[in-house]
Amino acid sequence: MNKVVLITGGASGIGWAAAQGFAAEGARVAIADLQVNTAQQHAMSLGAEHLGLGGDVSDEEQVAMLLERTLDRYGRIDVLINSAGIPDSFAPTVEQDVAAFRRLIDIHLTGSYMMSKGAAKTMLHQGKGAIINLSSIAGVLGLPLRNAYSAAKAGISMMTRTMGCEWAAGGVRVNAIAPGYMLTPFSRKLISEGKLDADRLRRRTPAGRLGTARHIADAMLFLASDRAEFITGVTLPVDGGYMAFGAASDAYGGPLDAIVGMTDELQ
C-alpha cells in the first residue's frame, strides 16, 4: 500500500492499532495525538519513514498545522483516519457538566469536521482520497448517561453521509466505522471502574466476546483500499452482531472465558 495515512488519536487504542496495521501494509503513517511524546515514540518504533505529531483536533490552528506538517513531509495525504476522542462522564443528565459536554463534542465531532475539511482540499486536488471516521454503536442505540458521546457519534455518522455524497464525484470517499464494545485500554478502564459489565456485554453480543482494536484496524484497511472504491457515505458496524440483535433474550448462551488475562494485541 503506497499511501500516506494521517491518523488522529493515533498514540493509543484503535488509532495505534490502525497505525500498526497500515504501516505493516507498506503505508507511510503520520501519527497525531495530544500525547506528542508517545506519538513520536510510536512513529519511531514503526520506522524512519513514519511521523509523530502533537496537536489538538478541537483547535483550528493546530488542525491546520497537523495537515501542513504531513504535507510538508510527504507531499500528499491519501487517507485520513479521525479517531481522536475522549471518554464521557457516565453521569445522570441533570448532573452533567455543560463545559465537559462541549469539550467532548469539540473533539469528536468538530475535530472530525475540521480535519476532514482540511484534508479534503488536498484530496480533491489529487483527485483521490479516503476519509474514515469513528462513529459508535452509541450513535445508533440509546445509551443512558452518555449524552455527549452519543450525540457526537450520531453527528459523525450523518456527517459521513453528507461529506461522502458531496465529494464522491471528486474521487474522495468518506466512510465511518461503528465499533461495538471493544477490549481496548479505554474499555478495560471502564470495566475496572464498574462502569461496564463485561459478562453482560458478552451475553448481549451474538459473537459472545468483545472485539479488539485489530478488528477495527482491519475494517479501516479495507475501507481505505481500492477494493472499496465504490463505497462512500457508509457507517459500517464492527460489533460482533451487537446492533443486529433484537430478541428479548441473551444473544449468546455459551460459556464465557474469564476476561482477566485477555489481551488486545494492538494496544
CSV table of C-alpha atoms in Angstrom, one decimal:
chain,number,residue,atom,x,y,z
A,1,MET,CA,0.0,0.0,0.0
A,2,ASN,CA,1.9,3.0,-1.3
A,3,LYS,CA,-0.2,5.6,0.6
A,4,VAL,CA,0.2,8.4,3.1
A,5,VAL,CA,-2.1,7.9,6.1
A,6,LEU,CA,-2.8,10.6,8.8
A,7,ILE,CA,-4.3,9.2,12.0
A,8,THR,CA,-5.6,11.4,14.8
A,9,GLY,CA,-5.6,9.9,18.2
A,10,GLY,CA,-3.0,7.5,16.8
A,11,ALA,CA,-0.9,7.1,20.0
A,12,SER,CA,-3.3,4.6,21.7
A,13,GLY,CA,-6.2,2.2,21.4
A,14,ILE,CA,-7.8,2.0,18.0
A,15,GLY,CA,-5.7,4.7,16.5
A,16,TRP,CA,-2.5,3.0,17.4
A,17,ALA,CA,-3.8,-0.3,16.0
A,18,ALA,CA,-4.6,1.4,12.8
A,19,ALA,CA,-1.1,2.9,12.6
A,20,GLN,CA,0.4,-0.5,13.0
A,21,GLY,CA,-1.9,-2.1,10.5
A,22,PHE,CA,-1.3,0.5,7.8
A,23,ALA,CA,2.5,0.5,8.4
A,24,ALA,CA,2.6,-3.3,8.1
A,25,GLU,CA,0.9,-2.9,4.7
A,26,GLY,CA,3.6,-0.5,3.5
A,27,ALA,CA,1.9,2.9,4.1
A,28,ARG,CA,3.7,5.9,5.5
A,29,VAL,CA,1.9,6.9,8.6
A,30,ALA,CA,1.7,10.2,10.4
A,31,ILE,CA,0.5,9.7,14.0
A,32,ALA,CA,-1.1,12.7,15.5
A,33,ASP,CA,-2.1,12.9,19.2
A,34,LEU,CA,-2.3,15.2,22.2
A,35,GLN,CA,0.4,12.9,23.7
A,36,VAL,CA,3.2,14.1,21.4
A,37,ASN,CA,6.0,12.1,23.1
A,38,THR,CA,4.0,8.9,22.7
A,39,ALA,CA,3.1,9.7,19.1
A,40,GLN,CA,6.8,10.3,18.3
A,41,GLN,CA,8.0,7.2,20.1
A,42,HIS,CA,5.4,5.0,18.3
A,43,ALA,CA,6.3,6.5,14.9
A,44,MET,CA,9.9,5.8,15.5
A,45,SER,CA,9.1,2.2,16.5
A,46,LEU,CA,7.4,1.8,13.1
A,47,GLY,CA,10.4,3.0,11.2
A,48,ALA,CA,12.1,6.2,10.0
A,49,GLU,CA,9.6,6.8,7.2
A,50,HIS,CA,6.8,7.5,9.7
A,51,LEU,CA,6.0,10.7,11.6
A,52,GLY,CA,4.8,11.6,15.1
A,53,LEU,CA,2.9,14.8,15.6
A,54,GLY,CA,1.3,16.6,18.6
A,55,GLY,CA,-1.9,18.6,18.3
A,56,ASP,CA,-5.4,19.2,19.5
A,57,VAL,CA,-8.0,18.5,16.8
A,58,SER,CA,-10.5,20.8,18.5
A,59,ASP,CA,-8.2,23.8,17.8
A,60,GLU,CA,-8.5,25.1,14.2
A,61,GLU,CA,-4.9,26.4,14.1
A,62,GLN,CA,-3.5,23.1,15.3
A,63,VAL,CA,-5.6,21.2,12.8
A,64,ALA,CA,-4.0,23.3,10.1
A,65,MET,CA,-0.6,22.6,11.5
A,66,LEU,CA,-1.1,18.8,11.5
A,67,LEU,CA,-2.2,18.8,7.9
A,68,GLU,CA,0.6,21.2,6.9
A,69,ARG,CA,3.3,19.2,8.5
A,70,THR,CA,2.1,16.0,7.0
A,71,LEU,CA,2.0,17.6,3.5
A,72,ASP,CA,5.5,19.1,4.1
A,73,ARG,CA,6.9,15.7,4.9
A,74,TYR,CA,5.1,13.6,2.3
A,75,GLY,CA,3.6,15.9,-0.3
A,76,ARG,CA,0.2,14.3,-0.2
A,77,ILE,CA,-2.5,12.8,2.1
A,78,ASP,CA,-4.2,9.7,0.8
A,79,VAL,CA,-6.1,8.5,3.9
A,80,LEU,CA,-7.3,10.4,6.9
A,81,ILE,CA,-8.5,8.5,10.0
A,82,ASN,CA,-10.3,10.5,12.6
A,83,SER,CA,-10.0,8.5,15.7
A,84,ALA,CA,-9.2,11.2,18.3
A,85,GLY,CA,-11.5,11.1,21.2
A,86,ILE,CA,-12.1,11.4,25.0
A,87,PRO,CA,-14.5,9.5,27.3
A,88,ASP,CA,-17.8,10.9,28.5
A,89,SER,CA,-18.9,11.4,32.1
A,90,PHE,CA,-21.3,8.4,32.7
A,91,ALA,CA,-23.3,10.8,34.9
A,92,PRO,CA,-27.0,11.4,35.1
A,93,THR,CA,-28.1,14.1,32.7
A,94,VAL,CA,-29.1,16.6,35.4
A,95,GLU,CA,-25.6,16.2,36.9
A,96,GLN,CA,-23.6,16.5,33.6
A,97,ASP,CA,-21.3,19.5,33.2
A,98,VAL,CA,-22.0,21.6,30.2
A,99,ALA,CA,-18.4,22.5,29.7
A,100,ALA,CA,-17.4,18.8,29.6
A,101,PHE,CA,-20.3,18.2,27.1
A,102,ARG,CA,-19.0,20.9,24.8
A,103,ARG,CA,-15.4,19.7,25.1
A,104,LEU,CA,-16.4,16.2,24.0
A,105,ILE,CA,-18.4,17.5,21.1
A,106,ASP,CA,-15.5,19.7,20.1
A,107,ILE,CA,-13.0,16.8,20.0
A,108,HIS,CA,-15.1,14.1,18.5
A,109,LEU,CA,-17.4,15.9,16.1
A,110,THR,CA,-15.9,19.3,15.4
A,111,GLY,CA,-12.5,17.8,15.3
A,112,SER,CA,-13.5,15.3,12.7
A,113,TYR,CA,-15.2,18.0,10.7
A,114,MET,CA,-12.2,20.3,10.7
A,115,MET,CA,-9.7,17.5,9.9
A,116,SER,CA,-11.9,16.2,7.1
A,117,LYS,CA,-12.5,19.7,5.7
A,118,GLY,CA,-8.8,20.4,5.6
A,119,ALA,CA,-7.7,17.0,4.2
A,120,ALA,CA,-10.4,17.1,1.5
A,121,LYS,CA,-8.9,20.2,-0.1
A,122,THR,CA,-5.7,18.2,-0.7
A,123,MET,CA,-7.5,15.0,-1.7
A,124,LEU,CA,-9.9,16.8,-4.2
A,125,HIS,CA,-6.8,18.4,-5.8
A,126,GLN,CA,-5.2,14.9,-6.0
A,127,GLY,CA,-8.5,13.5,-7.4
A,128,LYS,CA,-8.5,10.7,-4.9
A,129,GLY,CA,-8.6,10.1,-1.2
A,130,ALA,CA,-10.3,8.3,1.6
A,131,ILE,CA,-11.6,9.6,5.0
A,132,ILE,CA,-12.5,7.2,7.7
A,133,ASN,CA,-14.4,8.4,10.8
A,134,LEU,CA,-15.0,6.7,14.1
A,135,SER,CA,-18.7,6.5,15.0
A,136,SER,CA,-20.0,4.0,17.5
A,137,ILE,CA,-23.0,1.9,18.5
A,138,ALA,CA,-23.7,4.8,20.8
A,139,GLY,CA,-24.5,6.9,17.8
A,140,VAL,CA,-27.4,4.5,16.9
A,141,LEU,CA,-28.6,2.9,20.2
A,142,GLY,CA,-29.9,4.8,23.2
A,143,LEU,CA,-27.3,4.6,26.0
A,144,PRO,CA,-28.4,6.4,29.1
A,145,LEU,CA,-25.9,8.7,30.9
A,146,ARG,CA,-23.9,9.1,27.7
A,147,ASN,CA,-25.5,12.2,26.0
A,148,ALA,CA,-22.4,14.0,24.7
A,149,TYR,CA,-20.7,10.8,23.4
A,150,SER,CA,-23.9,9.6,21.7
A,151,ALA,CA,-24.7,12.9,20.2
A,152,ALA,CA,-21.2,13.3,18.8
A,153,LYS,CA,-21.1,9.8,17.3
A,154,ALA,CA,-24.6,10.2,15.7
A,155,GLY,CA,-23.4,13.5,14.3
A,156,ILE,CA,-20.3,11.8,12.9
A,157,SER,CA,-22.4,9.2,11.1
A,158,MET,CA,-24.6,11.8,9.5
A,159,MET,CA,-21.6,14.0,8.6
A,160,THR,CA,-20.1,10.9,7.0
A,161,ARG,CA,-23.1,10.6,4.7
A,162,THR,CA,-23.2,14.3,3.7
A,163,MET,CA,-19.5,14.6,3.0
A,164,GLY,CA,-19.4,11.2,1.3
A,165,CYS,CA,-22.1,12.4,-1.1
A,166,GLU,CA,-20.6,15.8,-1.6
A,167,TRP,CA,-17.1,14.6,-2.5
A,168,ALA,CA,-17.8,11.3,-4.3
A,169,ALA,CA,-17.6,12.7,-7.8
A,170,GLY,CA,-14.2,14.2,-6.9
A,171,GLY,CA,-12.8,10.9,-6.0
A,172,VAL,CA,-12.9,11.4,-2.3
A,173,ARG,CA,-14.7,8.7,-0.3
A,174,VAL,CA,-15.9,9.2,3.3
A,175,ASN,CA,-17.0,6.3,5.4
A,176,ALA,CA,-17.3,5.5,9.1
A,177,ILE,CA,-16.9,2.6,11.4
A,178,ALA,CA,-19.2,2.0,14.4
A,179,PRO,CA,-17.3,-0.2,16.9
A,180,GLY,CA,-19.2,-2.2,19.4
A,181,TYR,CA,-17.7,-2.9,22.8
A,182,MET,CA,-14.0,-3.5,22.1
A,183,LEU,CA,-11.3,-4.7,24.5
A,184,THR,CA,-9.2,-1.6,24.4
A,185,PRO,CA,-7.3,0.3,27.2
A,186,PHE,CA,-10.3,2.6,27.5
A,187,SER,CA,-12.9,-0.1,27.9
A,188,ARG,CA,-10.6,-2.0,30.3
A,189,LYS,CA,-10.6,1.1,32.5
A,190,LEU,CA,-14.4,1.4,32.4
A,191,ILE,CA,-14.7,-2.3,33.3
A,192,SER,CA,-12.3,-1.9,36.2
A,193,GLU,CA,-14.3,1.1,37.4
A,194,GLY,CA,-17.5,-0.8,37.3
A,195,LYS,CA,-19.0,1.4,34.6
A,196,LEU,CA,-19.2,-1.5,32.1
A,197,ASP,CA,-20.2,-5.1,33.0
A,198,ALA,CA,-18.0,-7.3,30.7
A,199,ASP,CA,-20.1,-10.5,31.2
A,200,ARG,CA,-23.3,-8.8,30.5
A,201,LEU,CA,-21.9,-7.2,27.3
A,202,ARG,CA,-20.7,-10.6,26.1
A,203,ARG,CA,-24.1,-12.2,26.8
A,204,ARG,CA,-25.6,-9.3,24.7
A,205,THR,CA,-23.2,-9.8,21.8
A,206,PRO,CA,-24.1,-12.7,19.4
A,207,ALA,CA,-20.3,-13.4,18.9
A,208,GLY,CA,-20.1,-14.0,22.7
A,209,ARG,CA,-16.9,-11.9,23.1
A,210,LEU,CA,-15.6,-8.3,23.0
A,211,GLY,CA,-13.8,-7.2,19.9
A,212,THR,CA,-10.2,-5.9,19.7
A,213,ALA,CA,-8.7,-2.8,18.1
A,214,ARG,CA,-7.3,-5.1,15.4
A,215,HIS,CA,-10.9,-5.8,14.2
A,216,ILE,CA,-11.4,-2.1,13.7
A,217,ALA,CA,-8.0,-1.6,12.0
A,218,ASP,CA,-8.8,-4.5,9.6
A,219,ALA,CA,-12.0,-2.8,8.6
A,220,MET,CA,-10.2,0.5,8.1
A,221,LEU,CA,-7.7,-1.2,5.9
A,222,PHE,CA,-10.5,-2.4,3.7
A,223,LEU,CA,-12.3,0.9,3.5
A,224,ALA,CA,-9.1,2.7,2.7
A,225,SER,CA,-8.2,0.3,-0.1
A,226,ASP,CA,-9.1,0.4,-3.8
A,227,ARG,CA,-11.3,-2.7,-3.2
A,228,ALA,CA,-13.7,-0.2,-1.5
A,229,GLU,CA,-13.6,2.3,-4.4
A,230,PHE,CA,-17.4,2.3,-4.8
A,231,ILE,CA,-18.3,2.6,-1.2
A,232,THR,CA,-18.9,6.0,0.4
A,233,GLY,CA,-21.2,7.6,2.9
A,234,VAL,CA,-21.5,4.3,4.9
A,235,THR,CA,-21.2,3.6,8.6
A,236,LEU,CA,-20.0,0.1,9.0
A,237,PRO,CA,-20.8,-1.7,12.3
A,238,VAL,CA,-17.9,-3.8,13.6
A,239,ASP,CA,-19.6,-5.1,16.7
A,240,GLY,CA,-20.0,-8.9,16.7
A,241,GLY,CA,-23.6,-8.6,15.8
A,242,TYR,CA,-24.5,-6.3,18.8
A,243,MET,CA,-26.7,-3.9,16.8
A,244,ALA,CA,-28.3,-6.6,14.6
A,245,PHE,CA,-29.7,-8.5,17.6
A,246,GLY,CA,-33.1,-7.6,18.8
A,247,ALA,CA,-34.6,-10.6,20.7
A,248,ALA,CA,-35.8,-10.3,24.3
A,249,SER,CA,-33.1,-12.7,25.5
A,250,ASP,CA,-29.3,-13.1,25.7
A,251,ALA,CA,-27.7,-13.1,22.3
A,252,TYR,CA,-25.1,-15.6,23.4
A,253,GLY,CA,-25.7,-18.6,25.6
A,254,GLY,CA,-22.3,-20.3,25.5
A,255,PRO,CA,-19.5,-20.3,28.1
A,256,LEU,CA,-17.7,-17.1,28.9
A,257,ASP,CA,-14.0,-17.2,29.2
A,258,ALA,CA,-12.6,-15.2,32.0
A,259,ILE,CA,-11.9,-11.7,30.8
A,260,VAL,CA,-8.9,-11.4,33.2
A,261,GLY,CA,-5.8,-12.0,31.2
A,262,MET,CA,-7.4,-11.5,27.9
A,263,THR,CA,-5.2,-9.3,25.7
A,264,ASP,CA,-5.7,-6.8,23.0
A,265,GLU,CA,-2.7,-7.4,20.8
A,266,LEU,CA,-2.7,-3.9,19.5
A,267,GLN,CA,-3.0,-1.6,22.5
